[in-house]
Every structure is written in structure tokens, then in C-alpha cells.
Coordinates of C-alpha atoms in Angstrom, one line a residue:
M240 CA -1.3 8.5 -15.5
R241 CA 0.8 5.3 -15.1
P242 CA -1.2 2.1 -15.6
R243 CA -2.1 0.3 -12.4
R244 CA -2.7 -3.3 -11.6
A245 CA -4.3 -4.9 -8.5
V246 CA -3.7 -8.2 -6.9
V247 CA -6.3 -9.5 -4.4
D248 CA -5.1 -12.3 -2.1
L249 CA -8.0 -14.2 -0.5
G250 CA -5.9 -15.9 2.1
S251 CA -7.0 -18.3 4.8
N252 CA -6.2 -15.7 7.5
T253 CA -6.3 -12.3 5.7
F254 CA -7.9 -10.9 2.6
R255 CA -5.6 -8.3 1.1
M256 CA -5.6 -6.1 -2.0
V257 CA -2.5 -4.4 -3.3
V258 CA -2.3 -1.9 -6.1
F259 CA 0.8 -1.4 -8.2
A260 CA 1.7 1.4 -10.6
V261 CA 3.8 0.5 -13.6
D262 CA 5.8 2.6 -15.9
E263 CA 6.7 0.6 -19.0
T264 CA 8.4 3.6 -20.7
V265 CA 11.6 3.0 -18.8
A266 CA 11.9 -0.7 -19.5
T267 CA 15.4 -2.0 -20.3
A268 CA 17.1 -5.4 -20.5
R269 CA 18.2 -4.9 -16.9
L270 CA 14.7 -3.9 -15.8
P271 CA 12.2 -5.8 -18.0
G272 CA 8.7 -4.4 -17.9
G273 CA 9.9 -1.1 -16.5
T274 CA 9.5 0.4 -13.0
W275 CA 6.8 -0.5 -10.5
R276 CA 5.8 0.4 -7.0
Q277 CA 3.0 -0.3 -4.6
T278 CA 0.5 2.6 -4.3
A279 CA -2.3 1.3 -2.1
E280 CA -3.2 -1.6 0.2
L281 CA -6.4 -2.7 1.8
Y282 CA -6.6 -5.7 4.1
E283 CA -8.9 -7.3 6.6
P284 CA -8.2 -10.3 8.9
V285 CA -11.3 -12.2 7.6
R286 CA -10.1 -15.6 9.0
I287 CA -12.1 -17.4 6.3
G288 CA -10.2 -20.6 7.4
A289 CA -11.2 -20.4 11.0
E290 CA -13.8 -22.8 12.6
L291 CA -14.2 -24.8 9.4
G292 CA -16.9 -27.4 9.3
P293 CA -16.2 -31.2 9.6
E294 CA -15.5 -31.4 5.8
G295 CA -13.7 -28.1 5.6
E296 CA -16.9 -26.1 4.9
L297 CA -16.6 -22.3 5.1
Q298 CA -18.9 -21.1 7.9
P299 CA -21.7 -18.5 7.7
R300 CA -20.0 -15.9 9.9
A301 CA -16.7 -16.2 8.0
L302 CA -18.6 -15.9 4.7
R303 CA -20.2 -12.7 5.9
R304 CA -16.9 -11.3 6.9
A305 CA -15.4 -12.3 3.5
L306 CA -18.2 -10.7 1.5
I307 CA -18.0 -7.4 3.4
A308 CA -14.3 -7.3 2.7
L309 CA -14.8 -8.1 -1.0
Q310 CA -17.4 -5.4 -1.4
L311 CA -14.9 -2.9 0.0
F312 CA -12.3 -4.1 -2.5
D313 CA -14.9 -3.8 -5.3
H314 CA -15.8 -0.2 -4.3
F315 CA -12.1 0.8 -4.2
C316 CA -11.5 -0.7 -7.7
R317 CA -14.5 1.0 -9.2
S318 CA -13.6 4.4 -7.7
H319 CA -10.1 4.1 -9.0
D320 CA -11.1 2.9 -12.5
L321 CA -9.5 -0.5 -12.2
P322 CA -11.2 -2.8 -14.6
T323 CA -11.5 -6.6 -14.2
A324 CA -8.7 -7.2 -16.8
R325 CA -6.2 -5.4 -14.5
I326 CA -7.3 -7.2 -11.3
D327 CA -5.9 -10.6 -10.5
A328 CA -7.8 -12.1 -7.6
V329 CA -6.6 -15.4 -6.2
A330 CA -7.9 -17.8 -3.5
T331 CA -5.7 -20.1 -1.5
S332 CA -5.8 -23.0 0.9
A333 CA -9.0 -22.6 2.9
I334 CA -11.2 -21.7 -0.1
R335 CA -9.4 -24.3 -2.3
E336 CA -10.3 -27.1 0.2
A337 CA -13.8 -25.9 1.0
P338 CA -16.6 -28.0 -0.6
N339 CA -18.8 -25.0 -0.5
Q340 CA -16.3 -22.5 -2.1
D341 CA -18.9 -21.6 -4.8
A342 CA -21.0 -19.9 -2.1
L343 CA -18.3 -17.3 -1.9
L344 CA -16.8 -17.3 -5.4
D345 CA -20.1 -17.2 -7.4
R346 CA -21.4 -14.3 -5.2
T347 CA -18.2 -12.4 -5.7
R348 CA -18.2 -12.9 -9.5
E349 CA -21.8 -11.8 -9.7
S350 CA -21.6 -8.7 -7.5
T351 CA -18.1 -7.3 -8.0
V352 CA -15.5 -6.6 -10.6
L353 CA -13.3 -9.3 -9.1
R354 CA -13.0 -12.7 -10.8
P355 CA -11.2 -14.9 -8.3
R356 CA -9.4 -18.0 -9.4
V357 CA -8.6 -20.7 -7.0
L358 CA -4.9 -21.6 -7.0
S359 CA -3.8 -25.2 -7.0
R360 CA -1.3 -26.2 -4.4
E361 CA 1.4 -26.1 -7.0
Q362 CA 0.4 -22.6 -8.2
E363 CA 0.4 -21.2 -4.6
A364 CA 3.9 -22.7 -4.1
G365 CA 5.0 -21.2 -7.4
Y366 CA 4.0 -17.7 -6.7
G367 CA 5.7 -17.8 -3.3
Y368 CA 8.8 -19.1 -5.2
L369 CA 8.7 -16.2 -7.7
A370 CA 8.4 -13.7 -4.9
A371 CA 11.5 -15.1 -3.2
V372 CA 13.8 -15.5 -6.2
N373 CA 12.9 -12.0 -7.4
S374 CA 13.6 -10.3 -4.1
T375 CA 16.7 -12.2 -2.9
T376 CA 19.9 -13.7 -4.3
L377 CA 18.7 -17.2 -3.6
A378 CA 20.0 -19.7 -6.1
D379 CA 20.4 -23.1 -4.5
G380 CA 18.2 -23.6 -1.4
G381 CA 14.6 -23.4 -0.6
V382 CA 11.5 -21.2 -0.3
L383 CA 9.1 -21.5 2.6
D384 CA 5.7 -19.9 2.4
I385 CA 3.4 -20.2 5.4
G386 CA -0.1 -18.8 5.5
G387 CA -3.2 -19.4 7.5
G388 CA -4.2 -22.6 5.8
S389 CA -1.1 -24.2 4.3
L390 CA 2.7 -24.4 4.2
Q391 CA 4.6 -24.6 0.9
L392 CA 8.2 -25.6 0.3
V393 CA 10.1 -25.3 -2.9
R394 CA 13.6 -26.6 -3.5
T395 CA 15.6 -24.4 -6.0
R396 CA 18.7 -25.1 -8.0
D397 CA 20.3 -22.3 -10.0
R398 CA 17.3 -20.1 -9.2
L399 CA 14.9 -22.6 -10.8
P400 CA 12.3 -24.8 -9.0
R401 CA 13.3 -28.5 -8.7
D402 CA 10.7 -29.8 -6.2
A403 CA 7.6 -28.3 -4.6
R404 CA 5.0 -29.5 -2.1
S405 CA 2.1 -28.0 -0.1
W406 CA 0.9 -29.2 3.3
K407 CA -2.1 -28.3 5.4
L408 CA 0.1 -26.8 8.0
G409 CA -1.0 -23.2 8.0
A410 CA -1.0 -21.2 11.3
V411 CA -4.8 -21.0 11.6
R412 CA -5.3 -24.7 11.1
T413 CA -2.5 -25.8 13.4
T414 CA -3.6 -23.3 16.1
E415 CA -7.1 -24.7 16.1
R416 CA -5.9 -28.3 16.2
F417 CA -3.0 -28.1 18.7
L418 CA -2.9 -24.7 20.5
D419 CA -6.5 -23.5 20.7
E420 CA -6.3 -22.7 24.4
D421 CA -7.1 -19.7 26.6
G422 CA -3.9 -20.0 28.6
P423 CA -0.2 -20.6 27.9
A424 CA 0.6 -23.4 25.5
S425 CA 1.5 -26.6 27.2
R426 CA 4.8 -28.4 26.5
G427 CA 2.7 -31.4 25.5
A428 CA 0.8 -29.4 22.9
L429 CA 4.0 -28.0 21.4
R430 CA 5.5 -31.5 21.2
A431 CA 2.4 -32.8 19.5
L432 CA 2.6 -30.0 16.9
R433 CA 6.3 -30.6 16.2
R434 CA 5.7 -34.3 15.8
H435 CA 2.9 -33.6 13.4
V436 CA 4.9 -31.3 11.3
E437 CA 7.8 -33.8 11.2
S438 CA 5.5 -36.6 10.2
E439 CA 4.0 -34.5 7.3
L440 CA 7.4 -33.4 6.0
A441 CA 8.6 -37.0 6.0
D442 CA 6.4 -37.6 2.9
A443 CA 8.8 -35.5 0.9
P444 CA 12.4 -36.9 1.3
W445 CA 13.9 -34.0 -0.7
V446 CA 13.1 -31.6 2.2
A447 CA 16.0 -33.0 4.1
D448 CA 18.3 -32.1 1.2
L449 CA 16.9 -28.6 0.7
G450 CA 20.3 -26.8 0.8
D451 CA 21.9 -24.4 3.2
R452 CA 19.6 -21.3 2.6
L453 CA 15.9 -20.9 3.2
V454 CA 13.9 -17.8 2.2
G455 CA 10.6 -17.3 4.1
V456 CA 7.6 -15.7 2.4
G457 CA 4.4 -14.6 4.2
G458 CA 3.1 -12.4 7.0
A459 CA 4.1 -14.8 9.7
V460 CA 7.7 -14.8 8.6
R461 CA 7.8 -11.0 8.3
N462 CA 6.2 -10.7 11.8
L463 CA 8.7 -13.1 13.4
A464 CA 11.6 -11.2 11.7
A465 CA 10.2 -7.9 13.1
A466 CA 10.1 -9.5 16.6
V467 CA 13.7 -10.6 16.3
Q468 CA 14.7 -7.1 15.2
H469 CA 12.9 -5.7 18.3
R470 CA 14.7 -8.1 20.6
D471 CA 18.1 -7.3 19.1
G472 CA 17.5 -3.6 19.1
T473 CA 18.5 -3.2 15.5
T474 CA 17.5 -0.2 13.4
D475 CA 14.2 -0.7 11.6
L476 CA 15.0 -0.8 7.9
G477 CA 12.1 -3.2 7.3
V478 CA 12.6 -6.9 7.4
Q479 CA 14.0 -7.5 3.9
G480 CA 17.0 -9.8 4.3
V481 CA 16.6 -10.2 8.1
R482 CA 17.7 -13.7 9.2
V483 CA 15.7 -15.4 11.9
T484 CA 18.0 -18.1 13.4
R485 CA 16.9 -21.3 14.9
E486 CA 18.2 -20.1 18.3
A487 CA 16.3 -16.8 18.1
L488 CA 13.2 -18.6 16.9
G489 CA 13.4 -21.0 19.8
E490 CA 13.7 -18.2 22.3
L491 CA 10.6 -16.5 20.7
V492 CA 8.7 -19.8 20.9
E493 CA 9.4 -20.0 24.6
E494 CA 8.4 -16.4 25.2
L495 CA 5.2 -16.7 23.2
A496 CA 4.2 -20.1 24.7
A497 CA 4.5 -18.8 28.2
L498 CA 1.7 -16.3 27.5
P499 CA -2.0 -16.7 26.9
P500 CA -3.0 -15.8 23.3
A501 CA -4.5 -12.5 24.3
E502 CA -1.2 -11.4 25.8
R503 CA 1.1 -12.4 22.9
R504 CA 0.4 -9.1 21.2
Q505 CA 2.5 -7.5 24.0
V506 CA 5.6 -9.2 22.7
G507 CA 7.6 -6.5 20.8
G508 CA 7.2 -6.7 17.1
I509 CA 4.2 -9.0 17.1
K510 CA 1.1 -7.7 15.3
P511 CA -2.1 -7.8 17.4
S512 CA -4.0 -9.4 14.4
R513 CA -1.5 -12.3 14.4
A514 CA -1.0 -12.7 18.1
D515 CA -3.2 -15.8 18.5
V516 CA -1.7 -17.7 15.6
I517 CA 1.9 -16.6 15.5
L518 CA 3.0 -19.3 18.0
A519 CA 1.9 -22.1 15.7
A520 CA 3.6 -20.5 12.8
A521 CA 6.8 -20.1 14.8
V522 CA 6.8 -23.7 15.9
T523 CA 6.2 -24.9 12.4
I524 CA 9.0 -22.9 10.9
E525 CA 11.3 -24.0 13.8
T526 CA 10.5 -27.6 12.9
V527 CA 11.2 -27.0 9.2
L528 CA 14.6 -25.6 10.1
R529 CA 15.4 -28.6 12.2
V530 CA 14.3 -31.1 9.6
T531 CA 16.2 -29.3 6.8
G532 CA 19.3 -28.6 8.9
V533 CA 19.2 -25.0 7.8
D534 CA 20.4 -22.5 10.4
A535 CA 18.0 -19.6 9.7
V536 CA 15.1 -18.5 7.7
E537 CA 15.7 -15.2 5.7
A538 CA 12.7 -12.9 5.5
T539 CA 11.6 -11.1 2.4
E540 CA 9.1 -8.2 2.1
F541 CA 7.7 -9.8 -1.1
G542 CA 4.9 -12.3 -0.8
L543 CA 2.3 -14.2 -2.8
R544 CA 0.9 -10.9 -4.1
E545 CA 4.2 -9.8 -5.5
G546 CA 4.7 -13.2 -7.0
V547 CA 1.3 -13.0 -8.8
F548 CA 2.1 -9.5 -10.0
L549 CA 5.6 -10.3 -11.2
A550 CA 4.5 -13.5 -13.1
R551 CA 2.3 -11.3 -15.2
H552 CA 4.6 -8.2 -15.3
L553 CA 7.7 -10.1 -16.4
T554 CA 6.0 -12.6 -18.7
E555 CA 4.3 -9.8 -20.6
A556 CA 7.6 -8.0 -20.9
A557 CA 9.3 -11.2 -22.2
T558 CA 6.5 -12.1 -24.7
G559 CA 5.1 -8.8 -25.6
A560 CA 1.6 -10.1 -25.1
D561 CA -0.9 -10.3 -22.3
A562 CA 0.3 -13.8 -21.5
T563 CA -1.0 -14.1 -18.0
T564 CA -4.5 -12.6 -17.9
P565 CA -6.6 -13.4 -14.8
G566 CA -8.0 -16.8 -14.9
D567 CA -5.7 -18.4 -17.4
G568 CA -4.5 -21.1 -15.0
H569 CA -0.8 -20.9 -15.9
D570 CA 1.6 -22.7 -13.6
P571 CA 4.3 -20.3 -12.2
L572 CA 6.6 -23.2 -11.5
E573 CA 6.9 -23.8 -15.3
L574 CA 7.6 -20.2 -16.4
G575 CA 11.4 -20.8 -16.3
T576 CA 13.5 -17.7 -16.5
T577 CA 10.7 -15.8 -18.2
A578 CA 9.4 -14.5 -14.9
L579 CA 12.8 -13.9 -13.3
Y580 CA 14.9 -10.7 -13.2
P581 CA 18.3 -11.3 -14.8
D582 CA 20.0 -9.8 -11.7
V583 CA 17.8 -9.1 -8.6
R584 CA 20.2 -6.6 -7.0
D585 CA 20.7 -4.6 -10.2
A586 CA 16.9 -4.6 -10.9
A587 CA 16.2 -3.3 -7.4
V588 CA 18.6 -0.4 -8.0
R589 CA 17.2 0.4 -11.5
N590 CA 13.7 0.2 -10.3
L591 CA 14.3 2.7 -7.5
A592 CA 16.3 5.0 -9.8
G593 CA 13.7 4.9 -12.5
R594 CA 11.0 6.0 -10.1
Y595 CA 12.9 9.1 -8.7
D596 CA 15.8 10.1 -10.9
D597 CA 15.0 12.9 -13.3
D598 CA 18.6 13.2 -14.8
R599 CA 19.5 9.6 -15.7
A600 CA 22.2 10.6 -18.1
H601 CA 24.1 12.4 -15.2
S602 CA 23.6 9.5 -12.8
A603 CA 24.7 6.9 -15.4
H604 CA 27.8 8.9 -16.1
V605 CA 28.6 9.3 -12.3
E606 CA 28.2 5.5 -12.0
R607 CA 30.5 4.8 -14.9
L608 CA 33.2 7.2 -13.6
A609 CA 32.9 5.7 -10.1
L610 CA 33.4 2.2 -11.5
E611 CA 36.3 3.3 -13.6
L612 CA 37.9 4.7 -10.5
F613 CA 37.2 1.5 -8.6
D614 CA 38.6 -0.8 -11.3
G615 CA 41.6 1.5 -11.8
L616 CA 42.5 1.5 -8.1
T617 CA 42.1 -2.3 -8.1
A618 CA 44.5 -2.6 -11.0
L619 CA 47.0 -0.5 -9.1
G620 CA 46.8 -2.6 -6.0
I621 CA 45.4 0.3 -4.0
H622 CA 42.0 -1.4 -3.6
E623 CA 41.3 -5.1 -3.0
G624 CA 38.6 -5.1 -5.7
D625 CA 35.9 -6.9 -3.7
P626 CA 33.1 -7.5 -6.2
V627 CA 30.4 -7.0 -3.5
E628 CA 31.9 -3.6 -2.6
R629 CA 32.0 -2.8 -6.4
S630 CA 28.2 -3.5 -6.5
L631 CA 27.7 -1.1 -3.6
V632 CA 29.7 1.6 -5.4
S633 CA 27.5 1.0 -8.5
A634 CA 24.2 1.2 -6.5
S635 CA 25.3 4.3 -4.5
A636 CA 26.3 6.1 -7.7
A637 CA 23.2 5.2 -9.6
L638 CA 21.0 6.4 -6.7
H639 CA 23.0 9.3 -5.4
D640 CA 20.6 12.0 -6.7
I641 CA 17.2 10.4 -6.2
G642 CA 16.6 12.8 -3.3
M643 CA 16.2 15.6 -5.8
A644 CA 12.7 14.2 -6.3
V645 CA 12.0 15.7 -2.9
G646 CA 14.0 18.9 -3.3
Y647 CA 17.5 20.2 -3.9
D648 CA 18.2 21.3 -0.4
D649 CA 19.4 18.3 1.7
H650 CA 18.8 16.0 -1.3
H651 CA 21.6 13.8 0.0
K652 CA 19.5 13.2 3.2
H653 CA 16.3 12.8 1.2
G654 CA 18.1 10.2 -1.0
R655 CA 19.1 8.2 2.1
Y656 CA 15.5 8.3 3.3
L657 CA 14.2 7.0 0.0
V658 CA 16.7 4.1 0.0
V659 CA 16.1 3.0 3.6
T660 CA 12.3 3.3 3.4
N661 CA 11.8 1.7 0.0
G662 CA 14.5 -0.9 0.6
L663 CA 16.7 -2.7 -1.9
P664 CA 15.6 -6.3 -2.5
G665 CA 18.6 -8.6 -2.8
F666 CA 20.7 -6.4 -0.5
S667 CA 21.2 -7.3 3.2
P668 CA 20.1 -4.8 5.8
A669 CA 23.8 -3.8 6.4
E670 CA 24.3 -3.3 2.7
T671 CA 21.2 -1.2 2.4
A672 CA 22.4 1.0 5.2
L673 CA 25.8 1.3 3.5
V674 CA 24.2 2.5 0.3
G675 CA 22.0 4.9 2.2
Q676 CA 24.9 6.4 4.1
A677 CA 27.1 6.7 1.0
I678 CA 24.3 8.8 -0.6
R679 CA 24.0 10.8 2.6
Y680 CA 27.7 11.7 2.4
H681 CA 28.1 12.1 -1.3
R682 CA 28.3 15.9 -0.9
K683 CA 30.0 16.7 2.3
G684 CA 30.6 15.6 5.9
G685 CA 32.6 12.8 7.5
P686 CA 31.2 9.5 6.5
T687 CA 30.0 7.4 9.4
M688 CA 27.8 4.4 10.0
K689 CA 26.7 5.8 13.4
P690 CA 22.9 5.9 12.8
F691 CA 23.0 2.2 11.8
R692 CA 25.6 1.0 14.3
A693 CA 23.5 -1.9 15.4
L694 CA 23.5 -3.2 11.8
A695 CA 27.1 -2.4 10.8
R696 CA 29.5 -5.2 10.3
E697 CA 33.2 -5.1 11.1
D698 CA 35.1 -2.7 8.8
D699 CA 31.8 -1.1 7.5
D700 CA 32.9 2.3 8.5
Q701 CA 36.1 2.1 6.4
R702 CA 34.1 0.5 3.6
L703 CA 31.8 3.5 3.7
V704 CA 34.7 5.9 3.6
R705 CA 36.0 4.2 0.4
I706 CA 32.6 4.2 -1.3
A707 CA 31.9 7.8 -0.4
A708 CA 35.4 8.8 -1.7
L709 CA 34.8 7.2 -5.1
L710 CA 31.3 8.7 -5.2
R711 CA 32.4 12.2 -4.4
L712 CA 35.2 12.0 -6.9
A713 CA 32.9 10.8 -9.7
E714 CA 30.2 13.3 -8.7
G715 CA 32.8 16.1 -8.7
M716 CA 34.0 15.2 -12.2
E717 CA 30.4 15.4 -13.4
R718 CA 29.6 18.5 -11.4
G719 CA 28.5 20.3 -14.6
H720 CA 26.0 17.5 -15.6
D721 CA 27.6 17.7 -19.0
Q722 CA 29.7 14.5 -19.3
A723 CA 32.7 16.8 -20.0
V724 CA 35.0 14.2 -18.4
R725 CA 34.9 11.3 -20.8
R726 CA 37.1 8.9 -19.0
V727 CA 39.7 8.7 -16.3
E728 CA 43.3 7.3 -16.2
L729 CA 45.0 6.4 -12.9
R730 CA 48.7 6.1 -12.2
R731 CA 50.6 5.6 -9.0
D732 CA 53.9 7.2 -8.2
G733 CA 54.9 6.1 -4.7
E734 CA 52.4 7.6 -2.3
V735 CA 50.8 9.8 -5.0
L736 CA 47.8 8.8 -7.0
R737 CA 47.7 10.7 -10.3
L738 CA 44.2 11.1 -11.7
H739 CA 44.1 12.2 -15.3
M740 CA 40.8 13.3 -16.7
R741 CA 40.2 12.8 -20.4
C742 CA 37.9 15.7 -21.4
G743 CA 36.0 17.2 -24.3
A744 CA 37.3 20.2 -26.3
G745 CA 36.3 22.7 -23.7
G746 CA 38.2 21.0 -20.9
A747 CA 36.7 20.6 -17.5
P748 CA 38.0 23.2 -15.0
V749 CA 35.0 22.8 -12.7
A750 CA 35.4 19.1 -12.6
R751 CA 39.1 19.4 -11.8
W752 CA 38.5 21.8 -9.0
A753 CA 35.8 19.6 -7.5
A754 CA 37.9 16.5 -7.7
E755 CA 40.9 18.2 -6.1
G756 CA 38.6 19.1 -3.2
Q757 CA 38.3 15.4 -2.3
A758 CA 42.0 14.9 -1.7
G759 CA 41.5 14.7 2.1
L760 CA 38.9 12.0 1.8
V761 CA 40.9 10.1 -0.7
K762 CA 43.8 10.1 1.6
R763 CA 41.6 8.8 4.5
A764 CA 40.1 6.1 2.3
F765 CA 43.2 4.8 0.4
G766 CA 46.2 6.3 2.1
V767 CA 47.5 8.1 -1.0
E768 CA 47.9 11.8 -2.0
L769 CA 45.7 12.9 -4.9
E770 CA 47.0 14.9 -7.9
V771 CA 44.5 15.8 -10.6
T772 CA 45.3 16.7 -14.2
E773 CA 43.3 17.0 -17.4
G774 CA 43.7 16.6 -21.1
A775 CA 41.9 16.0 -24.4
A776 CA 40.0 12.8 -24.8

């Protein structure tokens, strides 16, 4: 059984436990720590930060709700043999600020296997930052993390944190202070909330110089991204990489504000459990965008829990020791590159391949051949050589056979399903759809973006044809799963592309036959006739 780790997030709005399975045996320099995946999740909207006392005291009813949830988590951990050493429980804003926090923490430590540690403001911001930079290509810009009790902003340069700050601007707090009404939100209340957010942010001048990209972490951001998807009618591939523009956010604010809290859950994409606090979160994020001058907030599926997990997972991989055991009080903002994937997009591909691919030698060879073809066509001037498209070829080739984990029949369709349901952190929704469709058509059929038309960009259909052509050629040359074709050489004679396969001693007649069968798709993709020959390597 693969070792598991749990992260418990005692948030101001929701208590949530996530369990991750880790396979360290497939760790590489490109995927430090090996593969990981989420295997379980329990959550309860405890609202520990609601109806706080005058000094921020946690209230009896909220404490009772919290202890019930924690007992549930404890039972799950015990029944699944998750010891304390493999559980990292963290408490955030509401518990951090509460003078009576020990009423909850001591009881939890005495009666459960959980040993919660209270995150400082800097630590909370740091884990959100780690989640963002390990799930997107963010380098220079900012990370926004909004929860029930607080808002965190981190300014990044070259993927590393440069400034960080936390404010008591969480959605539960601001709802109770400005929007705690039974009816629609008044314009005066919305103006008061916006002025308050602007005033708070003014204490950190660097916020106005954040950069031109902002990644949003947290359930509120994900929920708003889902609402935008619903309004736009885009295919649901999850919210990873979805951009929520200022304009779209403003329209959502107007729609939500016109409804009483009980009816906001009727807005498409809005979760019922967040309906009463989502407006305050939306107004706060909208104000942050205006103050920073950034056009949109980009959602990521990763959150504080993934940040906590990756801090431990990647640091242990780098140091070879249990460097971040629960309760050690480390500062995630000071881990440097230790807790960062070298290449987020590549790590996402390797993680998914490592979980589902049983013939990695075959997939690696198909990937190498596909990239040799791409580079050779570029050198001949047949392909423009776009580096982003090259990365999509690489991803499609590396993942083309993961559907075999479901079954051989229709494994091209199963592979697409695994890509679009698991997602590819670091890839845009349109890019994820392209990779999925390339896998779908790596065997047969006419490549088309039709199922993802709402996501497709201009020229994506032709881009898919090119990627699928290279993938089919490479797969055909590796049809025997024997690496018989060692390398390829390309030459252009007018309108003819001569593909010469350098093979082992036994030749590669099956590979030649399979490659020749792709002449029609090659013609459609690149406008050249294909001629295939073979010779000794």
C-alpha cells in the first residue's frame, strides 16, 4: 500500500480533511518526491469564525460544531491507520485570533490523533503561495488567498516571495460587518465594504505594484470561477487556469447583490454552503483587482491544504529527511526553491503518467520520437516550432497510453477522460483540452476540437491536427513496444517529406507500415507527401 498523508485545515468557514497517497518509488529529478494524488476528502461548514464575541472569542455553538467535525476526522484517521506523524492539522485566522483558542485546541489534542498547530499570518500566506506557484506558471505577479477570516496577498518575483501580508478581510468577517442583511445588499453597504478594503490595502504600498498576473487560492475563488464558467457556457474541465476578469466579476457582484442571501445559491455555479458569504468575497477580490490594476484573477484547484502537503513532500524529497513534521513551526515563505517543482507543467505531466502508465519505456520512447519529428520539421521550415506547441506534443506523447489503466478497448477515450478529469496544473483549460483530444485521436479518426468548442482558441483545430499527426507517427514507429526505431532523420524534397528510420539489426517493418499509414494525416497537417524508409542505426 502506498503511504498516505492527511492535511486538516481548520478554516474560519470550513473544516476540511484531505488524504493524499504518495508513491516515492517513481521519484525523479523532474518529479521530486514521486507521484501523489488525493484519495479522500471530508469537510464540514463549521463556521468557527461566525458570530465571534467582542474580543474575537469562539462561541459555544461554533465550538460544538467544531468538535463534532474533529471527532469525525479522528474516527476516519484511526480507521484508515493514519498516525499522528502523518497528519498535519493547521488552524487559520479565526482560531489564531481567538483568545479562547485553547478551549478547542486542548480538547482536540487530548481526545483525537490530531495535533493542530496555529499558523501565523505569514505561514498562512506562505502555504497559499506554495499552492499557487506549484500549480501555475506564475513567476512575477501575486497570489491572493481569501478564506472566511482573512485575506492574504503575496508578491512574487522569479517564482519566489518578495512581500507578504495578511488582513482580516475574510468573507465571513466582512459579511457579518457589512452585508449581514436578510434582503438584497444595498449600494451603500457595497460602497462601505469597498472603501474598507481599499483602506486596509493602503497599509501595504507594494500591493499597487503587484504585477500583471494574480493567482487566486481558496474556495471562494474556485466558486466564482465556476460561476463564470456557468455564465459563459464553457465546458466543465474544473476551474484550473480559469480567468475571472474584473468585468465578469463586476457582473456577478451585481447579480448576487440583487438577491437576498437565501436566493444566491440559485445563481449558476454558486455552492449553497457559500451562498451567504460569496458576495463579500467577490466584492473584496474585485477591489483587490482595482487597487492592483490587474485585469483578472486566475483560479487554481490547489489551496492551503496542497500548500501544506507540498511543503512537506518536496522538502523531504530535497533533504532526504522528515524536515517538516507537524508542529515544527517552519516558515513556508523561507523555503526558497526547496519546496518548488522545477517545472510545474512538466511535473503535472509526470505525476499523471506515473500514476497510470504501466509501460513507461514505451511512452518515453514515443515522446522522444515525437519531439525528434517536431524539431526536424522545424529545422526544415515545415513547422514554425512554437515552444508551447512543442510542450503540448511532449505532454500528449507522455500520456497517450494512460487509458490502458482502464482497459485496452477505447483506451484512447479513457486517456482523454483521465486527463480532463484529473486536470493538468500549469496548463490552461484550452491546452488541457488539446492534450486530451490529441490522446483521443492518437489511434484513429479525424482530429477535432468539437467537444470543447467553447474553450478552443483560434487555430486550435489545426494545432490539434499537427499534434495528432506527430503523435500517430511516433506511436506507429513504436508499435511493437520494442524501441526498434532508434532515431529518425527528416529530409525535404520539394513537396515530399522523406522520413528515414534508423533501426536495430532486425529492422522495423511493422513500424514502417504503421508510419506509412499516417501519410494522409501528415498531408493534412503539414501540406507535404510522406515517404518512409528504414536503415541500420
